[in-house]
XYZ file of C-alpha atoms in Angstrom:
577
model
C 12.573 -319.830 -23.779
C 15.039 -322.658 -24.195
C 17.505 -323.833 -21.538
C 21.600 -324.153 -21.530
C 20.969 -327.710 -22.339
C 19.080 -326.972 -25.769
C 21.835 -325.057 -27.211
C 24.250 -327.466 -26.192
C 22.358 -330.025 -28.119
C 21.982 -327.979 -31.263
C 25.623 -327.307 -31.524
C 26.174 -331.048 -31.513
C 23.899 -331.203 -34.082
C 25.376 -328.567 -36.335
C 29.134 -329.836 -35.699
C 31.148 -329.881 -39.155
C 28.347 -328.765 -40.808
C 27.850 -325.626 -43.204
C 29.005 -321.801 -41.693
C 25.138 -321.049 -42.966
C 23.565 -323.785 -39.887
C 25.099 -321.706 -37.199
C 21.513 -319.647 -37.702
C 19.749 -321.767 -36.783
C 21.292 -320.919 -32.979
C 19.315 -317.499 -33.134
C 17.344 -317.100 -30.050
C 17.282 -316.918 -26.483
C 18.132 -319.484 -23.931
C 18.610 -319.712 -20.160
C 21.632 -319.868 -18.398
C 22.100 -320.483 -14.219
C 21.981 -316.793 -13.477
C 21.887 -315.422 -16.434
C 19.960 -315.105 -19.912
C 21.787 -315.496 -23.404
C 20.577 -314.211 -26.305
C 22.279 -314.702 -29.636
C 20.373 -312.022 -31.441
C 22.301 -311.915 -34.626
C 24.554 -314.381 -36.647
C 27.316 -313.698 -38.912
C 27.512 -315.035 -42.603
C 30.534 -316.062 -42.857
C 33.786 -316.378 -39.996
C 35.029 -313.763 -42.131
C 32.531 -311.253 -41.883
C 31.148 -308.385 -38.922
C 31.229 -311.196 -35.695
C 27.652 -311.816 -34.436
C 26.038 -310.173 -32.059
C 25.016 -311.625 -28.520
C 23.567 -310.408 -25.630
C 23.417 -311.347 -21.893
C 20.677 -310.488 -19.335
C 21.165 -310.658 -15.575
C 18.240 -310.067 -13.648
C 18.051 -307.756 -10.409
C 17.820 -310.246 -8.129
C 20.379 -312.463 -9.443
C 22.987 -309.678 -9.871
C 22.162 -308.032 -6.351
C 23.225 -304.305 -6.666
C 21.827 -302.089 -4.029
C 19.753 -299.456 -4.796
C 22.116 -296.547 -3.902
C 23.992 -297.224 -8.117
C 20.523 -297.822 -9.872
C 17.637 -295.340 -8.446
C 17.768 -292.715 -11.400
C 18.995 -292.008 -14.990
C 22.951 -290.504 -13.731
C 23.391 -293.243 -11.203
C 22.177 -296.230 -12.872
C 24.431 -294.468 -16.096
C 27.653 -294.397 -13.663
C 26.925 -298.247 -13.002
C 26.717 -299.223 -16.834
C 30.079 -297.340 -17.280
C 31.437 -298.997 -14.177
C 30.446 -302.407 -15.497
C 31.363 -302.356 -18.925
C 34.917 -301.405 -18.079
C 34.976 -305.040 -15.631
C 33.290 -307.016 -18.611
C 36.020 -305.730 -20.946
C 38.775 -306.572 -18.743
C 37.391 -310.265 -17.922
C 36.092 -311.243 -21.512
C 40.436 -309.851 -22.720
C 41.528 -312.964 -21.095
C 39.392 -315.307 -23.437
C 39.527 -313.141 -26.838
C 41.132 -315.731 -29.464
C 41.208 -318.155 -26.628
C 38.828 -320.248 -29.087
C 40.699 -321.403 -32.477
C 39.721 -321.085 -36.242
C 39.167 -319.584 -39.462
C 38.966 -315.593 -40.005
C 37.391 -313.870 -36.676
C 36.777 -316.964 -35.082
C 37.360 -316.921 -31.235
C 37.076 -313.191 -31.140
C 34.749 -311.914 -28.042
C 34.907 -307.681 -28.603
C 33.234 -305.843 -26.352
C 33.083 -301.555 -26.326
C 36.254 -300.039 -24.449
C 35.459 -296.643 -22.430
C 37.675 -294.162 -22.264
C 38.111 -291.566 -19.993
C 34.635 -290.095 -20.468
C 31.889 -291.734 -19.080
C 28.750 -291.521 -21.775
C 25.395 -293.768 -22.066
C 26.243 -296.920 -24.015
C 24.048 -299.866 -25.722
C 27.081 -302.093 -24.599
C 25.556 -301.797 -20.827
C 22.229 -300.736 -19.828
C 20.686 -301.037 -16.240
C 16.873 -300.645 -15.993
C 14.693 -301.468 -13.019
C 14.475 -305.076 -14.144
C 18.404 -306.041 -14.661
C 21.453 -305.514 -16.424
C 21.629 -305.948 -20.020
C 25.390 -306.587 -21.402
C 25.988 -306.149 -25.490
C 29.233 -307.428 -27.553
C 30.082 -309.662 -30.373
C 31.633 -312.659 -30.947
C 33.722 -314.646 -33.925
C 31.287 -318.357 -34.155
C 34.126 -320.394 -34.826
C 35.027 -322.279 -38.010
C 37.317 -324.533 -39.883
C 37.246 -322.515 -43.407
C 33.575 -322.379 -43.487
C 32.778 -325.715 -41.640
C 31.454 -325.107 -38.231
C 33.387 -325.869 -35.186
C 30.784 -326.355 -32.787
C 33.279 -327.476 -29.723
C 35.046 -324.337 -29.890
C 31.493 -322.203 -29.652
C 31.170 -324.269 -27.026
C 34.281 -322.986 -25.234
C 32.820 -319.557 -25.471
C 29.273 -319.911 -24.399
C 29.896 -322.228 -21.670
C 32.886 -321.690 -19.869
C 34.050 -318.448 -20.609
C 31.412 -316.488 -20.739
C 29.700 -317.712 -17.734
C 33.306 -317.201 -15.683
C 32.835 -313.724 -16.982
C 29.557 -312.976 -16.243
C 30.475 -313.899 -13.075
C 33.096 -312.106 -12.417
C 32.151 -308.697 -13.424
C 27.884 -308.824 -13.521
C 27.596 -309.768 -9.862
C 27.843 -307.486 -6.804
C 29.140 -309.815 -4.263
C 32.171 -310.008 -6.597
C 33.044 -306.384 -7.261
C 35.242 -304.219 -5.607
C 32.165 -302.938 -3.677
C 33.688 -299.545 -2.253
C 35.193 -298.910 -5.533
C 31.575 -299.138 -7.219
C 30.521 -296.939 -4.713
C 33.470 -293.910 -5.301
C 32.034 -294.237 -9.095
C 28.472 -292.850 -7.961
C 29.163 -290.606 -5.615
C 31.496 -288.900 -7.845
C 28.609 -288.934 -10.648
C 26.264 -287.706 -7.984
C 29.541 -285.027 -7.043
C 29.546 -284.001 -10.657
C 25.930 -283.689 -11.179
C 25.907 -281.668 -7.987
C 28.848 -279.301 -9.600
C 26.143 -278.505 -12.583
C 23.250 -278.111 -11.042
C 25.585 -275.394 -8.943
C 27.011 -273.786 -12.440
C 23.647 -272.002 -12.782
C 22.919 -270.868 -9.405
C 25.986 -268.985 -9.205
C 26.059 -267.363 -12.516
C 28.480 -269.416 -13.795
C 29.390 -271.816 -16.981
C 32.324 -273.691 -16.341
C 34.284 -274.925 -12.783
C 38.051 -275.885 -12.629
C 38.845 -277.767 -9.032
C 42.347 -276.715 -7.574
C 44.501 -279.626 -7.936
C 42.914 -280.706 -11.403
C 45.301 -282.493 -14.031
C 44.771 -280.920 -17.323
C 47.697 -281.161 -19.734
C 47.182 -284.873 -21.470
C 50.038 -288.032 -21.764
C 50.274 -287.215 -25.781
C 48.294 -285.974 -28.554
C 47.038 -289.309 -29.192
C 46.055 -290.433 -25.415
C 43.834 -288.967 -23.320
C 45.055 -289.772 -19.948
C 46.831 -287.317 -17.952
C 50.439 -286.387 -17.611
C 52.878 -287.398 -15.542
C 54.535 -284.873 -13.128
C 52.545 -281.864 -14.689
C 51.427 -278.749 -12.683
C 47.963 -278.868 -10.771
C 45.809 -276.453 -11.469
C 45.420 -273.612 -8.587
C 42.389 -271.193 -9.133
C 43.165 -267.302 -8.894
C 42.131 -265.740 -5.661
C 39.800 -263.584 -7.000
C 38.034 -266.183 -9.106
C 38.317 -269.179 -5.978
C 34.840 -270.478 -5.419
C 33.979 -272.947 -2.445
C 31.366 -275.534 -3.667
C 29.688 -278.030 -0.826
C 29.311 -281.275 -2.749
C 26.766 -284.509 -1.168
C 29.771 -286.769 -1.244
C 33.248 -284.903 -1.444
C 32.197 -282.188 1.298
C 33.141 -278.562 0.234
C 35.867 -278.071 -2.738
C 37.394 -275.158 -3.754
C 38.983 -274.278 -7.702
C 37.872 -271.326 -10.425
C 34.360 -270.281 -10.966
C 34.414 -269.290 -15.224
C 31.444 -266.200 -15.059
C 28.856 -265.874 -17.389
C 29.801 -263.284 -19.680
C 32.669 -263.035 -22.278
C 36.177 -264.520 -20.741
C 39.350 -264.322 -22.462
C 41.978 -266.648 -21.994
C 45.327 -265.181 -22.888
C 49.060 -265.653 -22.457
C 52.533 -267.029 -24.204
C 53.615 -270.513 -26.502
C 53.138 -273.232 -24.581
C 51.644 -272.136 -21.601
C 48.635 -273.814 -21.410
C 46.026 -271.410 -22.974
C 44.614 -274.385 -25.294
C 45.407 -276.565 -22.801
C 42.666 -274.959 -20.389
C 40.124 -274.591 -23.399
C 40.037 -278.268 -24.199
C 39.526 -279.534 -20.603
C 36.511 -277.426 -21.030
C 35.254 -278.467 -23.880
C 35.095 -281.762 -22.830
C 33.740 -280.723 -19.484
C 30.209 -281.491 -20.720
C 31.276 -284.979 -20.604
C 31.986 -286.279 -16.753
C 35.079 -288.531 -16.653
C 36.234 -291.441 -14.328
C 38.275 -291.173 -10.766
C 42.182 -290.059 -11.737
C 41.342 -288.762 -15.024
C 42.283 -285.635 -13.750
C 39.366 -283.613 -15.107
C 37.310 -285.598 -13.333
C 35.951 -281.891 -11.542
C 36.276 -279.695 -14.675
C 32.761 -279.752 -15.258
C 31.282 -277.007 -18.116
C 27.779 -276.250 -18.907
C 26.665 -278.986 -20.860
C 25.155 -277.140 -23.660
C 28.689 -275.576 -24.242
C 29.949 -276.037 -28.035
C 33.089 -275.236 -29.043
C 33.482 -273.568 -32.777
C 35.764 -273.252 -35.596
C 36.708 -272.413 -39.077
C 35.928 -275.083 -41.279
C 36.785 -274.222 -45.100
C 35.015 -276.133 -47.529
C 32.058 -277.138 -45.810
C 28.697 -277.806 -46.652
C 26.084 -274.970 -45.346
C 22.027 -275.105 -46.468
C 19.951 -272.006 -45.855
C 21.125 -270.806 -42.748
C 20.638 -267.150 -42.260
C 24.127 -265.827 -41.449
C 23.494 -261.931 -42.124
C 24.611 -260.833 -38.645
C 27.912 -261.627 -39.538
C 27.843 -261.036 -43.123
C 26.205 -259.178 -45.387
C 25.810 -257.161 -48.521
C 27.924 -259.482 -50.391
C 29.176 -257.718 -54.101
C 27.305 -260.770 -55.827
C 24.468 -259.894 -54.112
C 23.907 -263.153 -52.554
C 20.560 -263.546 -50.067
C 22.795 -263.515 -46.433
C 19.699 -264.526 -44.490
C 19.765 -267.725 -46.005
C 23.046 -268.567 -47.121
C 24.009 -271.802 -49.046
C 27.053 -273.081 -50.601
C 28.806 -276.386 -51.200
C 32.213 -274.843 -50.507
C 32.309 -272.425 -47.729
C 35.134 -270.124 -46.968
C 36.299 -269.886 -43.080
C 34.570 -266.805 -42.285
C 31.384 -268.296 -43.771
C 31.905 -271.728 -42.088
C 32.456 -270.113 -38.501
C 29.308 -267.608 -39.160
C 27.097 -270.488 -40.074
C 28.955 -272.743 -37.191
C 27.606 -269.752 -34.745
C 24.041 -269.715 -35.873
C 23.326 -273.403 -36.020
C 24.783 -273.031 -32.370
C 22.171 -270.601 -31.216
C 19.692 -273.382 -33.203
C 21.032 -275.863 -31.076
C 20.499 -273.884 -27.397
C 23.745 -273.421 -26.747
C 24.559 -271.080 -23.964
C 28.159 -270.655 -24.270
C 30.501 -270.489 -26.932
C 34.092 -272.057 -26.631
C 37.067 -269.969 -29.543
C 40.434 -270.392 -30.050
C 42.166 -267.868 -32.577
C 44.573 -270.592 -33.665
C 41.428 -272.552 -35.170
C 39.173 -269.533 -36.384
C 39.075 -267.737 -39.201
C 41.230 -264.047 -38.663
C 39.343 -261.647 -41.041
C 36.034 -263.298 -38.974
C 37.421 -262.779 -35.528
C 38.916 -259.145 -35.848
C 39.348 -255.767 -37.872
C 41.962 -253.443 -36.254
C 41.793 -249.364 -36.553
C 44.107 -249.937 -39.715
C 42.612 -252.182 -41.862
C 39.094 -250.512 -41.049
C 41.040 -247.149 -42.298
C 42.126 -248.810 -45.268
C 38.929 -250.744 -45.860
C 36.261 -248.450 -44.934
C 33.326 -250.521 -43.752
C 30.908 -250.359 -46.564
C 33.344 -252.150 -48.631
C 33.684 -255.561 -46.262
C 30.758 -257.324 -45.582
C 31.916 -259.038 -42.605
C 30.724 -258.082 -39.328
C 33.584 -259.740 -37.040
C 32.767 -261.587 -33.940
C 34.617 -259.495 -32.018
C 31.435 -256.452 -32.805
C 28.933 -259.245 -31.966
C 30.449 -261.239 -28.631
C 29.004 -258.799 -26.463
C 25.400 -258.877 -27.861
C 25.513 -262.363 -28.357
C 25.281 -262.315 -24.129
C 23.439 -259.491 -23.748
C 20.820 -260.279 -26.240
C 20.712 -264.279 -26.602
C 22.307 -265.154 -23.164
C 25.245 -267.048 -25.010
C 28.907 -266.475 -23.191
C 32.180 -266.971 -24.661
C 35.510 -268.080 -23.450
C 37.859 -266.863 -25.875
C 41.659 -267.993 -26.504
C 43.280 -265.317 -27.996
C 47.629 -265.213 -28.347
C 47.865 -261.933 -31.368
C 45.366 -259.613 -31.068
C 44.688 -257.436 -28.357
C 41.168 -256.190 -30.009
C 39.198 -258.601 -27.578
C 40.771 -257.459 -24.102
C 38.365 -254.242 -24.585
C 34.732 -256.556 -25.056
C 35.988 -258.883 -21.938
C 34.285 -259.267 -18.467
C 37.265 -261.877 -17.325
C 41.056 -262.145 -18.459
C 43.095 -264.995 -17.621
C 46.474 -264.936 -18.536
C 48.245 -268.645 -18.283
C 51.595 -268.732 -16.753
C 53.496 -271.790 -16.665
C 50.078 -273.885 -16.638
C 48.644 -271.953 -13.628
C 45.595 -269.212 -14.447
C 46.597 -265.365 -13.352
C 43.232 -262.794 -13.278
C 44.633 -259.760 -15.128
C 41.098 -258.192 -15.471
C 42.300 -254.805 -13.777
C 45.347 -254.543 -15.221
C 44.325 -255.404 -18.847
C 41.406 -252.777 -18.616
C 43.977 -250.118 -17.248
C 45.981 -250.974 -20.272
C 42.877 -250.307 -22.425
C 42.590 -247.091 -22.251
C 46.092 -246.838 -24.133
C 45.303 -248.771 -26.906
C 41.787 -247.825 -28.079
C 40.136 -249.483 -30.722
C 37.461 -247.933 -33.412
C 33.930 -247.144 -32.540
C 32.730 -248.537 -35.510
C 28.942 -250.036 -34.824
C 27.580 -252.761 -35.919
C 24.297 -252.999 -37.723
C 21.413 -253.543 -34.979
C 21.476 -256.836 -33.742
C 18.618 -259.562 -34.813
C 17.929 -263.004 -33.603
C 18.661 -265.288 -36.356
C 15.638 -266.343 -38.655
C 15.215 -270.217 -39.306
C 12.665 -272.251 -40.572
C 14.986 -274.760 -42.790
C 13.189 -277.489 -44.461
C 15.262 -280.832 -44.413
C 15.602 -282.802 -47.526
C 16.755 -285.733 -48.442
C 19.563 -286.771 -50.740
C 18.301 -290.790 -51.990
C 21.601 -291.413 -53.987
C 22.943 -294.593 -53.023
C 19.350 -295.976 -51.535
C 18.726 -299.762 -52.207
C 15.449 -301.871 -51.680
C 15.707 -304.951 -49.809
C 16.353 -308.333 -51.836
C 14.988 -311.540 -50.571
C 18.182 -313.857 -50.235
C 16.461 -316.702 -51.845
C 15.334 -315.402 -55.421
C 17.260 -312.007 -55.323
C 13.810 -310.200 -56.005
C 13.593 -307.173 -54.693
C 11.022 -306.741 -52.048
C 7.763 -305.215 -52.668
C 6.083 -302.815 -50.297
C 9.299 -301.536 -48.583
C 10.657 -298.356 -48.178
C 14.112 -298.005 -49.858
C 16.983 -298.059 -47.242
C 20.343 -295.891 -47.142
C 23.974 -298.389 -46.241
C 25.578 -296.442 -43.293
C 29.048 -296.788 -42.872
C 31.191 -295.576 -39.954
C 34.727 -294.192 -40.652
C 35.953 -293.622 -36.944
C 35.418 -290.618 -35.063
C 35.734 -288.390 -37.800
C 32.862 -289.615 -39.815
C 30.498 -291.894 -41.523
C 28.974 -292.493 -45.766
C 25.085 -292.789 -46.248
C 24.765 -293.860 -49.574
C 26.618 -292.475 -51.440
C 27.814 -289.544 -49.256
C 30.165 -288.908 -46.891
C 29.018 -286.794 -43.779
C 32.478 -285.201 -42.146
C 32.799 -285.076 -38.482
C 36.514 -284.393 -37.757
C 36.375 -280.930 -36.899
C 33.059 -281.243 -34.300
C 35.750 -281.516 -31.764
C 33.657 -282.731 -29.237
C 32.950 -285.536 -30.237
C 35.144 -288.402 -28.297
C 34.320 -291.880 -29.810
C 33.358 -293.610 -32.277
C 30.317 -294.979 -31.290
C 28.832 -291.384 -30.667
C 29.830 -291.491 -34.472
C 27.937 -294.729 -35.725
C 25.030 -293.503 -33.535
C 24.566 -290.009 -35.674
C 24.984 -292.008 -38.750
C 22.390 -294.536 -37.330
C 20.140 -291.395 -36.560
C 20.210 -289.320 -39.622
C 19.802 -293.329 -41.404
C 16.507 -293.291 -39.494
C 15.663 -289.301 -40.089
C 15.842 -289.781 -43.570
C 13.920 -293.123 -44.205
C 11.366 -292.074 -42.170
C 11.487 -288.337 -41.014
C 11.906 -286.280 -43.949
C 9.095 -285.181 -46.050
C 10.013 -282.142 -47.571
C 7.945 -280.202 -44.717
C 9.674 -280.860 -41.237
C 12.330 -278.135 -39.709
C 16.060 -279.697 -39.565
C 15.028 -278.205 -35.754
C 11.722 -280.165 -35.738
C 13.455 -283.458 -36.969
C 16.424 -282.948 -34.455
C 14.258 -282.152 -31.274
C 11.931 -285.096 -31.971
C 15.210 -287.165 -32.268
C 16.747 -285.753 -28.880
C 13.299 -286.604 -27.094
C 13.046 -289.760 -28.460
C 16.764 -290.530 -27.338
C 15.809 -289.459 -23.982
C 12.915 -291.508 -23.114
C 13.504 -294.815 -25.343
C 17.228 -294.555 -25.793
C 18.860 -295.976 -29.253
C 16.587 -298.977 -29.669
C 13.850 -296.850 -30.855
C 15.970 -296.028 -33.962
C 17.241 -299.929 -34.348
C 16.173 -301.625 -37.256
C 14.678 -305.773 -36.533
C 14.253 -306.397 -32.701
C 17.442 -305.881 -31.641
C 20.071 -303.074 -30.832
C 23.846 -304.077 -30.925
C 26.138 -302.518 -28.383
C 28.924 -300.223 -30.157
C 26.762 -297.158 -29.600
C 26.678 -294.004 -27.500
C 24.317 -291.461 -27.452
C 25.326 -288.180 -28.548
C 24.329 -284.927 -27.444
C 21.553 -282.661 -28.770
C 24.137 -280.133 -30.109
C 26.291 -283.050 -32.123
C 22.976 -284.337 -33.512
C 22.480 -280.634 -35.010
C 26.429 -280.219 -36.060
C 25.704 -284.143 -37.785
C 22.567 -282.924 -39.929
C 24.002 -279.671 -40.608
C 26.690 -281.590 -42.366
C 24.328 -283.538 -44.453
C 24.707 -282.503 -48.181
C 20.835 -282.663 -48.631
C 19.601 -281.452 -51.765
C-alpha cells in the first residue's frame, strides 16, 4: 500500500498534464487514520465523477459495541453516518475550481427511510464510506493543486468530523439504535399477537406535500380506537400504546379527505423503519406486506391467473396467461399472484388505484350479466380465501362500494384523520343490504413453474480501448441505465417501475437494474424458475450484500438493497422473450 506522501508526489507529477494521466492515481494509499482508495477514474471532467472510497478501521474510529454487534444495529449506524458525511463533505462540494464536474464531492442523501446502502457499510473490521468526486481540470488539462484541495484538506476534515466517535453527538447515535432495536422489537411482536401492522398513538402521518416526505406541520396525531389499543413493552422506549391492524381482512373506510389513503400509505411504507421525528417512525407493517394496483398496459409472462379469470370467449389458456398489453383487471390478477410468488402475507388495496370490474360485481350487474358470461372472478369472492387458504390478509381502502363491509373482520372508518372501529355497527347494517350468494369456483393455489428468458437486444461485447477489437472469450454484456425511481433500460428495453409504489429511492432502482444486469448475463439459461433466479438473488444479497453482483473489484456507493418482493415486481416487469 502506498502512503499520503506517494500520491502527493504523483499529482505533482501529473500537474498540467493530459485528463487521461489522472489514471494513473488508481489505487490505494494510507492516510493518518484513515485509508483512501481511488477505485475508479473518470474519462473526462465531463463525464460520471470517479469513484473513491475511504476506510476507517475499528480501532481508529472507536464506536462501542452497543451500534455494531449485529446486522439491524450496525445498519442503524451506516444510516446514522452517512447522513453526518453528507452534511460535512456539502461544505466543500465545488469548493475546488474547474472544467465540467470538477470540484464536485456527491455523496448518497437518505431520506426519511433508513435502508442498507453501499455508500456506508460497517463490518467487524471498520467503516467503509463510498461517494464520488469531479478530478479537477482546466478543459482537459489536469489541475493537480485543486485534487489536492480535496484529498488533503477536505476530506480528511471530513472524515474527521463525521467517521470518528469521540466527535459525534454520542447520545444522539445512541437514540438511532435503540429506536432500530425499538422497531425491530415492534416486528418481532406483529406475529406473536396475530397481527400485521402497528400505528403508535401520537404518530404523524399526513406528509409536508406530495413531493416531500417529511411530516406536516400542525396535523392531527394519530389516537388508536379503544377497542383496537394495544400496549407493547419495547427494550428501549418502555411500554407504548397505538392500534394493533389484525390478521384477517380490514377495511378502511370513510369521506374525501379524511385520511383513508393517508393511513394506507404510512403502511405501506411501514416495512421500511424511518429516522427519529419522521413521524412514522412507530408505524411499523409486516415486512413482507406489498401493496397492489391496476396497472394497464403492462407486461405479464405465463403467470397462471385463472382464480381470478377464466373461460375467456377467445379461449385463451388462464393458467398461464401472457400478454404484452394487459388490461387492469388482468394487471391486478397477475399483480396478486406474483405476490403470493413472492411470500407475501398481506395485501395492501385502495379502490381509487384498482381496477372496478376486478374489485366488485353488485346484485345488479350480476342480474344483468349472469355469471357464465364474465369471466372475472372479483377479489371481493376471493379476499376471504386468500386468508383462509394462503394466510395472506388485506387492508382494504374502499370510499363507493359497500360490497366489502360484508367479507370484513375490521372496519375503520377515518374521521377527521383519527381511526373510528365501526365493526358492530357496519355488520348490523349488513343485514339490510345483502349482497348475492354467488360462489366462486373452488379455490386453488396458484401453479408456477415459469422459465426465465432472456431478451439479448441491445447486448455488446467488450472492445479493447487500444485497437477497438472486440474481445474474445467474453460473455456479451447488457448497458443498464437508471431513470430515477420509476425505472431503468437494459439494452434496449425499458423495465417500468413507477407504479411498484414501494419503492422509495433511486438507488433501490439502479440496484434491480444492476441485479436483473447480473441475472441475465449469468443466471438465465432457459431452465431456471423466475422464483429460482430471484431466491438465489435474495440469499446472495443477504449474506454478501451488492458486491457479489459488482462487476471489476469494486462496488460504488449509490445503491440500496431492495427487498425480496421488489426484486420479483422488477423481473416480472422484464419483457423477456
Amino acid at each position: 500500500m502506498q502512503s499520503e506522501r506517494d500520491l502527493a508526489n504523483s499529482l505533482r507529477s501529473i500537474d498540467h498534464k493530459g485528463y487521461p494521466q489522472y489514471k494513473s492515481l488508481k489505487g490505494c494509499y494510507q492516510f493518518t487514520g484513515f485509508r483512501l482508495s481511488i477505485d475508479h477514474v473518470q474519462g473526462d471532467p465531463f463525464a460520471a465523477p470517479s469513484c473513491v472510497s475511504i476506510f476507517v478501521e475499528q480501532k481508529d474510529s472507536g464506536f462501542p459495541e452497543f451500534c455494531r454487534k449485529d446486522e439491524l444495529t450496525r445498519t442503524a449506524l451506516a444510516d446514522f453516518l452517512t447522513r453526518r458525511f453528507e452534511e460535512q463533505v456539502n461544505h466543500y462540494t465545488f469548493r475546488a475550481k474547474g472544467s465540467g464536474k470538477s470540484g464536485l464531492i456527491s455523496v448518497t442523501h437518505c431520506k426519511q427511510e433508513v435502508l442498507k446502502r453501499t455508500a456506508c457499510e460497517v463490518s467487524p473490521k471498520g467503516i467503509t464510506v463510498r461517494f464520488a468526486v469531479g478530478f479537477p481540470a482546466n478543459g482537459r488539462t489536469i489541475n493537480a493543486r485543486e485534487l489536492e484541495k480535496i484529498l488533503f484538506e477536505y476530506l480528511p476534515e471530513c472524515v474527521r468530523r463525521s467517521l470518528y466517535y469521540k466527535n459525534l453527538d454520542a447520545e444522539a447515535l445512541r437514540l438511532a439504535i435503540e429506536l432500530a432495536e425499538d422497531q425491530q422489537a415492534i416486528r418481532e411482536a406483529l406475529r406473536e399477537h396475530g397481527l400485521v401492522a402497528f400505528v403508535a398513538d401520537g404518530a404523524i402521518l399526513p406528509r409536508e406535500s406530495g413531493i416531500s416526505s417529511k411530516p406536516m406541520k400542525g396535523s392531527v396525531p394519530f389516537s388508536s380506537p379503544e377497542s383496537m389499543r394495544i400496549t407493547l413493552k419495547l427494550p428501549h422506549r418502555g411500554e407504548m400504546t397505538g392500534m394493533g391492524i389484525p390478521e384477517g381482512i380490514t377495511l378502511i373506510v370513510g369521506g374525501g379527505y379524511h385520511g383513508k389513503s393517508t393511513l394506507l400509505n404510512a403502511l405501506e411504507l411501514g416495512v421500511y423503519n424511518h429516522i427519529a421525528g419522521d413521524g412514522r417512525e412507530y408505524v411499523i407493517t409486516d415486512d413482507t406486506a406489498l401493496k397492489l394496483r391496476s396497472e394497464d398496459g403492462r407486461f405479464i409472462k405465463d403467470v397462471d391467473i385463472s382464480m381470478f379469470i377464466n373461460d375467456l370467449p377467445n379461449k385463451k389458456d388462464t393458467h398461464s396467461f401472457s400478454t404484452e398489453d394487459a388490461s387492469g383487471s388482468t394487471s391486478q390478477a397477475a399483480g396478486i399472484v406474483e405476490g403470493m410468488e413472492a411470500k407475501s402475507r398481506v395485501f395492501l388495496l385502495d379502490e381509487d388505484t384498482s381496477a372496478t370490474n376486478f374489485m366488485v360485481r353488485d346484485a345488479f350487474m350480476q342480474k344483468v350479466v349472469s355469471p357464465d358470461k364474465e369471466p372475472i372472478t372479483p377479489f371481493l369472492a376471493r379476499a376471504g380465501e386468500l386468508y383462509r387458504e394462503a394466510g395472506i390478509s388485506t387492508i382494504l381502502v374502499a370510499g363507493s362500494s359497500g360490497a366489502f363491509f360484508h367479507i370484513a373482520d375490521t372496519i375503520l372508518q377515518m374521521d377527521s384523520y383519527r381511526p373510528v372501529d365501526i365493526t358492530e355497527k357496519a355488520k348490523a347494517l349488513c343485514a339490510q343490504f345483502p349482497i348475492s350468494d354467488e360462489k366462486p369456483a373452488a379455490f386453488a393455489f396458484p401453479k408456477s413453474c415459469r422459465i426465465m428468458t432472456k431478451d439479448k437486444n441491445g447486448a455488446t461485447r467488450r472492445r479493447d480501448y487500444r485497437t477497438g477489437a472486440v474481445r474474445q472469450g467474453e460473455p456479451e454484456r447488457l448497458k443498464v441505465k437508471v431513470q430515477g425511481k420509476d425505472g431503468f433500460s437494459i439494452g434496449k428495453q425499458t423495465v417500468d417501475l413507477r407504479y411498484i409504489e414501494q419503492l422509495v429511492d433511486s438507488e433501490q432502482t439502479a440496484a434491480l437494474g444492476l441485479l436483473l444486469k447480473y441475472a441475465v448475463e449469468h443466471l438465465v439459461d432457459g431452465k431456471k424458475t423466475l422464483s429460482e433466479i430471484a431466491e438465489y438473488l435474495g440469499k446472495q444479497l443477504e449474506e454478501k450484500g451488492l458486491s457479489f453482483f459488482a462487476e471489476g473489484n469494486y462496488i460504488p456507493g449509490g445503491y440500496a438493497i431492495p427487498r425480496i418482493q421488489e426484486i420479483y415486481s422488477c423481473f416480472n416487469r422484464y419483457r423477456r422473450a
